[in-house]
Amino acid sequence: GSARVVVVGGGFGGATAAKYLKHWGGDKVDVTLIDPRARHTSCVMSNLVLNGELPLKDLRFGYGDLTSKYGVQVIKDSVKRIDPTARELTLKQQVPVNYDVLVLAAGISFKKPRGWIANKNPHAWIAGGQTRLLKDQLQAMPAGGTFVMTIPRSPYRCPPGPYERACLVADMLQSNGGGRVVVLDANEGIQAEEETFSRAFDQLYGNVVEYSAGVELGVVDSNANVVETSLGDFSGDVINIIPTQRAGGLVRNNGLTDGGFWAPVDVTTYESTLAGFEDIHIIGDAQGSGQPKSAHMANAQAKICADAILRKLASQPTDHAERLQNITTNSACYSPITRDTASWLTAVFQYDMDKGAMALAHIAEAGEWTRDNYSEMFDWANNLFADVWG
Ligand code: FAD
């Protein structure tokens, strides 16, 4: 019969992998997608929910097209345990599921700061209820109020994301008579589009944004809305803790990160490089190949992974020079800077045969915020959403 490929996680990486495995593999593969939620809520564009420019419901995507157009089977459940020897997954509610090949695209989890209560000081870094909570808190902020954001050390998902959020919140406060946006960055400086964001902080939001780099986060008092840091204590009306990130629990607890934060993979197949995990592939934010953690990237990696799986199932090689030379991935992030302008950043990575790793081949950025970029951002996002779930 056909090989059974199971994909865990229906976000950007997993839904793309499931779709292209069936699109390219047809009847040669049985593809099952497992996700605990009936619809995925996209982080991409979710900062625009915070300032009221987009309703959260526009960022929800179901799996109906994957089933009706491509024949992907969907199980609504959460995977708890992987037995790589028996090739069996234990689910939270339903009977175990067996696989021949496994693709893990279950995203990130957080390393919780001491004292932090996510339902009081939302991260809004996994979209959904957290996004709504932060939006509600922003709306309830008193005029002239203070918003405090903490940024974790890289790598975290969406390098420009925190700075973009700081700009949008500053825009909201400024049009509401003023206030403070206190940005406490654990990194030594702005992690993406540095020139653009520092100029925006300066020229657009000079009276609102207070940016500090190299700030270590200590204990969070979520009941009192106070954060302890290496720069002193900060209190605010709304506190947005974006914690340190690492691969989600499923990948970490099953040994696939080897005790580290991210899963080591072979970037020509996205198969785990650890012994004992043959035919287990990890794509998207949870893997640690050094490429930026973005939705666009997860989508590109999913296609390389699907191609490698189908070749291997057809007993074709995946490591011949012609294929390797053509392995590229790319990432694009549009960053809204005000409620109607945006900038953008793109990066292309190419497989380096000598190093056996993905290397940055090209980087480009808008370097300015414009209305045209803002409207192109919707075309870009809609194309991506359609390529993943459509
Ligand atoms: P996800 O998309 O998070 O999907 C993970 C899925 O796995 C979820 O559906 C979850 O329910 C499921 N899952 C988790 N655990 C289990 C389990 N045990 N069993 C079954 N299923 C499970 N990227 C861009 O390219 N461009 C942007 O402009 C951009 N903007 C962003 C803005 C913000 C504010 C944020 C936070 C992120 C942004 N990103 C952007 C980054 C992007 O959202 C992530 O990089 C992307 O979602 C990673 O895809 P993934 O498939 O690894 O994980």
XYZ file of N, CA, C and O and ligand atoms in Angstrom, residues 8-14 34-36 40 43-44 46-47 77-79 105-107 125 157-158 165 250 284-285 293-296 298 332-334 380, ligand 1:
201
model
N 2.479 16.595 12.205
C 1.966 17.105 13.476
C 2.074 18.623 13.501
O 3.168 19.180 13.416
N 0.927 19.291 13.596
C 0.878 20.757 13.611
C 0.351 21.285 12.289
O 0.903 21.002 11.228
N -0.740 22.040 12.348
C -1.363 22.575 11.126
C -1.129 24.058 10.946
O -1.943 24.757 10.354
N 0.010 24.555 11.448
C 0.390 25.951 11.226
C 1.089 26.095 9.879
O 0.887 25.275 8.973
N 1.948 27.117 9.763
C 2.556 27.431 8.464
C 3.393 26.274 7.916
O 3.284 25.929 6.745
N 4.233 25.665 8.765
C 5.077 24.584 8.274
C 4.278 23.325 7.985
O 4.353 22.754 6.895
N 3.480 22.890 8.953
C 2.792 21.604 8.848
C 1.736 21.563 7.754
O 1.666 20.594 6.975
N -2.317 16.257 12.114
C -2.878 16.265 13.471
C -2.668 17.633 14.116
O -1.539 18.145 14.163
N -3.741 18.236 14.603
C -3.650 19.514 15.331
C -4.819 19.546 16.317
O -5.919 19.125 15.976
N -4.596 20.043 17.534
C -5.691 20.046 18.514
C -6.807 21.032 18.173
O -7.905 20.934 18.719
N -6.212 27.068 12.550
C -4.990 27.702 13.041
C -5.190 29.222 13.029
O -5.743 29.767 12.080
N -0.096 34.048 13.383
C 0.646 35.152 14.021
C 0.930 36.250 12.999
O 0.989 37.433 13.348
N 1.126 35.833 11.737
C 1.414 36.811 10.684
C 0.223 37.774 10.602
O -0.921 37.324 10.523
N -0.864 39.549 12.959
C -1.637 39.635 14.204
C -1.370 40.919 14.979
O -2.184 41.303 15.831
N -0.256 41.608 14.703
C -0.070 42.901 15.371
C -1.132 43.911 14.921
O -1.416 44.879 15.630
N -6.623 16.539 17.446
C -6.121 16.023 18.721
C -4.702 16.547 18.911
O -4.119 17.144 18.006
N -4.181 16.292 20.092
C -2.830 16.761 20.351
C -1.928 15.538 20.582
O -2.344 14.561 21.207
N -0.722 15.575 20.028
C 0.205 14.444 20.162
C 0.992 14.616 21.443
O 1.520 15.694 21.721
N 5.853 19.834 13.082
C 5.809 21.286 12.832
C 4.944 21.905 13.913
O 3.937 22.556 13.638
N 5.338 21.659 15.159
C 4.489 22.039 16.295
C 4.898 23.369 16.930
O 4.380 23.739 17.988
N 5.799 24.111 16.288
C 6.072 25.477 16.749
C 6.910 25.565 18.016
O 7.725 24.687 18.307
N 2.400 35.985 21.470
C 3.426 35.533 20.509
C 3.048 34.175 19.909
O 3.776 33.611 19.098
N 10.846 33.765 17.343
C 10.102 33.822 16.089
C 9.859 35.276 15.676
O 9.565 36.115 16.506
N 10.029 35.519 14.387
C 9.797 36.842 13.789
C 10.707 37.951 14.331
O 10.279 38.766 15.152
N 5.604 45.804 16.749
C 4.543 45.964 17.754
C 4.740 47.242 18.558
O 3.774 47.969 18.831
N 6.510 18.937 22.601
C 6.513 17.642 21.928
C 7.916 17.293 21.415
O 8.412 16.179 21.611
N 10.117 24.359 10.394
C 9.568 25.575 11.000
C 10.379 26.036 12.196
O 11.565 25.736 12.326
N 9.714 26.739 13.082
C 10.406 27.406 14.192
C 11.149 26.451 15.114
O 12.114 26.859 15.765
N 13.313 32.498 12.078
C 12.080 31.794 12.433
C 10.898 32.612 11.932
O 10.431 33.526 12.600
N 10.462 32.283 10.715
C 9.348 33.024 10.126
C 8.402 32.061 9.433
O 8.768 30.927 9.096
N 7.189 32.538 9.196
C 6.163 31.740 8.535
C 6.552 31.445 7.089
O 6.372 30.332 6.590
N 7.096 32.457 6.449
C 7.551 32.335 5.075
C 8.629 31.246 4.969
O 8.630 30.413 4.066
N 9.096 28.754 7.191
C 8.483 27.457 7.506
C 7.834 26.882 6.248
O 7.933 25.682 5.963
N 10.275 36.554 4.080
C 9.878 37.953 3.915
C 9.043 38.338 5.113
O 8.217 37.553 5.576
N 9.314 39.492 5.639
C 8.481 40.018 6.710
C 8.124 41.445 6.347
O 9.021 42.251 6.063
N 6.853 41.743 6.301
C 6.413 43.133 6.194
C 6.186 43.631 7.603
O 5.595 42.927 8.426
N 1.012 40.045 -0.128
C 2.010 39.060 0.290
C 1.388 38.069 1.272
O 1.507 36.848 1.116
P 3.098 27.467 14.005
O 2.654 28.222 12.813
O 3.065 28.114 15.329
O 2.190 26.149 14.061
C 2.294 25.205 15.084
C 1.030 24.351 15.101
O 1.308 23.161 15.843
C -0.172 25.016 15.776
O -1.308 24.974 14.922
C -0.388 24.189 17.051
O -1.770 24.068 17.398
C 0.185 22.841 16.640
N 0.673 22.019 17.764
C 1.448 22.404 18.796
N 1.692 21.367 19.614
C 1.057 20.296 19.084
C 0.926 18.919 19.482
N 1.517 18.453 20.597
N 0.169 18.102 18.714
C -0.423 18.564 17.587
N -0.322 19.842 17.152
C 0.404 20.697 17.911
N 6.491 35.329 9.877
C 6.613 35.799 8.605
O 7.092 35.077 7.710
N 6.224 37.057 8.269
C 5.665 37.900 9.169
O 5.333 39.041 8.814
C 5.486 37.423 10.517
N 4.907 38.211 11.448
C 4.777 37.747 12.741
C 4.238 38.600 13.713
C 4.121 38.184 15.025
C 3.530 39.113 16.057
C 4.560 36.888 15.390
C 4.450 36.413 16.803
C 5.102 36.039 14.432
C 5.227 36.454 13.109
N 5.807 35.632 12.137
C 5.937 36.108 10.842
C 6.411 34.324 12.520
C 5.521 33.119 12.239
O 4.271 33.261 12.857
C 6.175 31.810 12.713
O 7.511 31.778 12.316
C 5.433 30.606 12.141
O 4.139 30.549 12.668
C 6.177 29.286 12.377
O 5.471 28.211 11.816
P 5.476 26.758 12.498
O 4.767 25.857 11.536
O 6.829 26.398 12.962
O 4.586 26.921 13.819
